Coordinates of N, CA and C in Angstrom, one line a residue:
M1 N 53.9 38.0 47.8 CA 53.2 39.2 47.7 C 52.3 39.4 49.0
D2 N 52.1 40.6 49.3 CA 51.2 41.0 50.4 C 50.0 41.7 49.8
L3 N 48.9 41.1 49.7 CA 47.7 41.7 49.1 C 47.2 42.9 49.9
S4 N 47.4 42.8 51.2 CA 46.8 43.9 52.1 C 47.5 45.3 51.8
T5 N 48.8 45.2 51.4 CA 49.5 46.4 51.1 C 49.7 46.6 49.6
G6 N 49.4 45.6 48.8 CA 49.6 45.7 47.3 C 51.1 45.7 47.0
T7 N 51.9 44.9 47.8 CA 53.3 44.9 47.7 C 53.9 43.5 47.2
V8 N 54.8 43.6 46.3 CA 55.5 42.4 45.9 C 56.7 42.4 46.9
L9 N 56.8 41.3 47.7 CA 57.8 41.3 48.8 C 59.2 40.8 48.3
A10 N 59.2 40.0 47.3 CA 60.5 39.5 46.8 C 60.3 39.0 45.4
W11 N 61.4 39.0 44.6 CA 61.4 38.6 43.2 C 62.8 38.2 42.8
D12 N 62.9 37.6 41.7 CA 64.2 37.1 41.2 C 65.0 38.4 40.9
S13 N 66.1 38.6 41.7 CA 66.9 39.8 41.5 C 67.7 39.9 40.3
D14 N 67.8 38.8 39.5 CA 68.5 38.8 38.2 C 67.6 39.6 37.2
L15 N 66.3 39.7 37.4 CA 65.4 40.4 36.5 C 65.2 41.8 37.1
K16 N 65.2 42.8 36.2 CA 65.0 44.2 36.6 C 63.6 44.5 36.3
W17 N 62.7 44.4 37.3 CA 61.3 44.7 37.1 C 61.0 46.2 37.5
P18 N 60.4 46.9 36.6 CA 60.0 48.3 37.0 C 58.9 48.2 38.1
Q19 N 58.9 49.1 39.0 CA 57.9 49.1 40.1 C 56.5 49.0 39.6
E20 N 56.2 49.7 38.5 CA 54.8 49.7 37.9 C 54.4 48.3 37.5
E21 N 55.3 47.5 37.0 CA 55.0 46.1 36.6 C 54.8 45.2 37.9
L22 N 55.6 45.4 38.9 CA 55.4 44.7 40.2 C 54.0 45.0 40.8
D23 N 53.7 46.3 40.8 CA 52.4 46.8 41.3 C 51.2 46.1 40.5
A24 N 51.4 46.1 39.2 CA 50.4 45.5 38.3 C 50.2 44.0 38.6
L25 N 51.3 43.3 38.8 CA 51.3 41.9 39.1 C 50.6 41.6 40.4
C26 N 50.8 42.4 41.4 CA 50.1 42.3 42.7 C 48.6 42.6 42.5
G27 N 48.3 43.6 41.7 CA 46.9 43.9 41.5 C 46.2 42.8 40.7
L28 N 46.9 42.1 39.8 CA 46.3 41.0 39.1 C 46.0 39.8 40.0
A29 N 47.0 39.6 40.9 CA 46.8 38.5 41.9 C 45.6 38.8 42.8
A30 N 45.5 40.0 43.2 CA 44.3 40.4 44.1 C 43.0 40.2 43.3
R31 N 43.0 40.6 42.1 CA 41.7 40.4 41.3 C 41.4 39.0 41.0
L32 N 42.4 38.2 40.7 CA 42.1 36.8 40.4 C 41.8 36.0 41.6
L33 N 42.3 36.4 42.8 CA 42.0 35.6 44.0 C 40.8 36.2 44.8
S34 N 40.2 37.2 44.3 CA 39.1 37.8 45.0 C 37.9 36.9 44.9
A35 N 36.8 37.2 45.5 CA 35.7 36.4 45.6 C 35.2 35.9 44.2
A36 N 34.9 34.6 44.2 CA 34.4 34.0 43.0 C 33.0 34.5 42.7
P37 N 32.5 34.6 41.5 CA 31.2 35.0 41.2 C 30.1 34.2 42.0
G38 N 29.2 34.9 42.6 CA 28.1 34.3 43.3 C 28.5 34.0 44.8
N39 N 29.7 34.2 45.2 CA 30.1 34.1 46.6 C 30.2 35.4 47.2
G40 N 30.1 35.5 48.5 CA 30.4 36.7 49.2 C 31.9 37.1 49.3
P41 N 32.2 38.2 49.7 CA 33.6 38.7 49.8 C 34.5 37.8 50.7
E42 N 33.9 37.1 51.6 CA 34.7 36.2 52.5 C 35.1 34.9 51.8
M43 N 34.7 34.7 50.6 CA 34.9 33.4 49.9 C 36.0 33.5 48.8
G44 N 37.2 34.1 49.1 CA 38.2 34.2 48.2 C 38.8 32.9 47.8
M45 N 39.4 32.8 46.6 CA 40.0 31.6 46.1 C 41.4 31.4 46.6
M46 N 41.8 30.1 46.7 CA 43.2 29.8 47.2 C 44.2 29.9 46.0
R47 N 43.8 29.5 44.8 CA 44.7 29.4 43.6 C 44.0 30.1 42.5
A48 N 44.9 30.7 41.6 CA 44.4 31.2 40.4 C 45.5 31.2 39.3
M49 N 45.1 31.1 38.1 CA 46.1 31.1 37.0 C 45.5 31.9 35.8
L50 N 46.3 32.6 35.1 CA 46.0 33.3 33.9 C 47.0 32.8 32.8
A51 N 46.4 32.1 31.8 CA 47.3 31.6 30.8 C 47.1 32.3 29.5
T52 N 48.1 32.6 28.8 CA 48.1 33.2 27.4 C 49.0 32.3 26.5
E53 N 49.1 32.7 25.3 CA 49.9 32.0 24.3 C 51.4 32.2 24.6
T54 N 51.8 33.2 25.4 CA 53.2 33.5 25.7 C 53.6 33.0 27.1
G55 N 52.7 32.5 27.9 CA 53.0 32.0 29.2 C 51.9 32.1 30.1
C56 N 52.1 31.9 31.4 CA 51.1 31.9 32.4 C 51.6 32.5 33.7
Q57 N 50.6 33.1 34.4 CA 50.9 33.6 35.7 C 50.1 32.8 36.7
V58 N 50.7 32.3 37.8 CA 50.0 31.6 38.8 C 50.2 32.2 40.1
F59 N 49.1 32.1 40.9 CA 49.1 32.7 42.3 C 48.5 31.7 43.2
Q60 N 49.0 31.7 44.4 CA 48.5 30.8 45.5 C 48.6 31.5 46.8
R61 N 47.4 31.6 47.5 CA 47.4 32.1 48.9 C 48.1 31.2 49.9
G62 N 48.6 31.7 50.9 CA 49.2 30.9 52.0 C 48.1 30.2 52.8
T63 N 47.1 31.0 53.1 CA 46.0 30.5 53.9 C 44.7 31.0 53.4
P64 N 43.5 30.4 53.6 CA 42.3 31.0 53.2 C 42.1 32.4 53.8
Q65 N 41.7 33.3 53.1 CA 41.5 34.7 53.5 C 42.8 35.4 53.9
G66 N 43.9 34.7 53.7 CA 45.2 35.3 54.0 C 45.6 36.3 52.9
D67 N 46.5 37.2 53.3 CA 47.0 38.2 52.3 C 48.3 37.8 51.7
E68 N 48.9 36.8 52.2 CA 50.2 36.3 51.7 C 50.0 35.5 50.4
V69 N 50.6 35.8 49.3 CA 50.4 35.1 48.1 C 51.8 34.8 47.4
F70 N 51.9 33.6 46.9 CA 53.1 33.2 46.1 C 52.7 33.3 44.7
G71 N 53.5 34.0 43.9 CA 53.1 34.2 42.5 C 54.3 33.9 41.6
C72 N 54.0 33.4 40.4 CA 55.1 33.1 39.4 C 54.6 33.5 38.0
I73 N 55.6 33.9 37.2 CA 55.4 34.1 35.8 C 56.2 33.0 35.1
L74 N 55.5 32.2 34.3 CA 56.0 30.9 33.7 C 55.9 30.9 32.2
A75 N 56.8 30.0 31.7 CA 56.7 29.8 30.2 C 55.5 28.9 29.9
P76 N 55.0 28.9 28.7 CA 53.8 28.2 28.3 C 53.9 26.7 28.7
E77 N 55.0 26.1 28.6 CA 55.1 24.6 28.8 C 55.4 24.3 30.3
A78 N 55.4 25.2 31.2 CA 55.7 25.0 32.6 C 54.7 23.9 33.2
A79 N 55.2 23.2 34.2 CA 54.4 22.2 34.9 C 53.7 22.9 36.1
I80 N 52.5 23.4 35.8 CA 51.7 24.2 36.7 C 51.5 23.5 38.0
D81 N 51.1 22.2 38.0 CA 50.8 21.5 39.2 C 52.1 21.4 40.1
D82 N 53.2 21.3 39.5 CA 54.5 21.3 40.3 C 54.7 22.6 41.0
V83 N 54.4 23.7 40.3 CA 54.5 25.1 40.8 C 53.6 25.2 42.0
F84 N 52.3 24.8 41.9 CA 51.4 25.0 43.0 C 51.9 24.1 44.2
E85 N 52.4 22.9 43.9 CA 52.9 22.1 45.0 C 54.1 22.7 45.7
A86 N 55.0 23.3 44.9 CA 56.2 24.0 45.5 C 55.7 25.2 46.4
A87 N 54.7 25.9 45.9 CA 54.2 27.0 46.6 C 53.6 26.6 48.0
A88 N 53.0 25.5 48.0 CA 52.4 24.9 49.3 C 53.6 24.6 50.2
W89 N 54.7 24.0 49.7 CA 55.8 23.7 50.5 C 56.4 25.0 51.1
V90 N 56.5 26.0 50.3 CA 57.0 27.3 50.8 C 56.2 27.8 52.0
F91 N 54.9 27.8 51.8 CA 54.0 28.3 52.9 C 54.0 27.4 54.1
D92 N 54.2 26.1 53.9 CA 54.3 25.2 55.0 C 55.5 25.6 55.9
D93 N 56.6 26.1 55.3 CA 57.8 26.6 56.1 C 57.5 28.0 56.6
L94 N 56.9 28.8 55.9 CA 56.7 30.2 56.3 C 55.6 30.4 57.3
L95 N 54.5 29.7 57.1 CA 53.3 29.8 57.9 C 52.8 28.5 58.6
P96 N 53.7 27.8 59.3 CA 53.4 26.5 59.8 C 52.2 26.5 60.7
G97 N 52.0 27.4 61.6 CA 50.9 27.4 62.5 C 49.6 27.7 61.8
D98 N 49.6 28.6 60.9 CA 48.4 29.0 60.1 C 47.9 27.8 59.2
R99 N 48.9 27.2 58.6 CA 48.5 26.1 57.6 C 48.1 24.8 58.4
A100 N 48.6 24.6 59.6 CA 48.2 23.4 60.3 C 46.8 23.4 60.6
A101 N 46.2 24.6 60.8 CA 44.8 24.7 61.0 C 43.9 24.3 59.9
L102 N 44.5 24.2 58.7 CA 43.8 23.8 57.4 C 43.6 22.3 57.4
A103 N 44.5 21.6 58.1 CA 44.4 20.1 58.0 C 43.2 19.5 58.6

């Protein structure tokens, strides 16, 4: 996702998502990753998760303050830590220079 434009850049093409649902998913990511209570707007979160009885949605930024976000909709029994780890690997490949500055 690109939070700066509110756009979902790619998704599983086997699933037919209405544009309104993709827009809502990107909006949810933006809200969950926005500044934590008590912090200024420059203190956005790197990871966020919304869990319900029917599943969970997880989001991870590529870099602090970055607009690139990896998001997944998962079943309730999904291995969340594995998803966050896989997201980090994706960003290591996509944003190697930006992520190297985090080390």
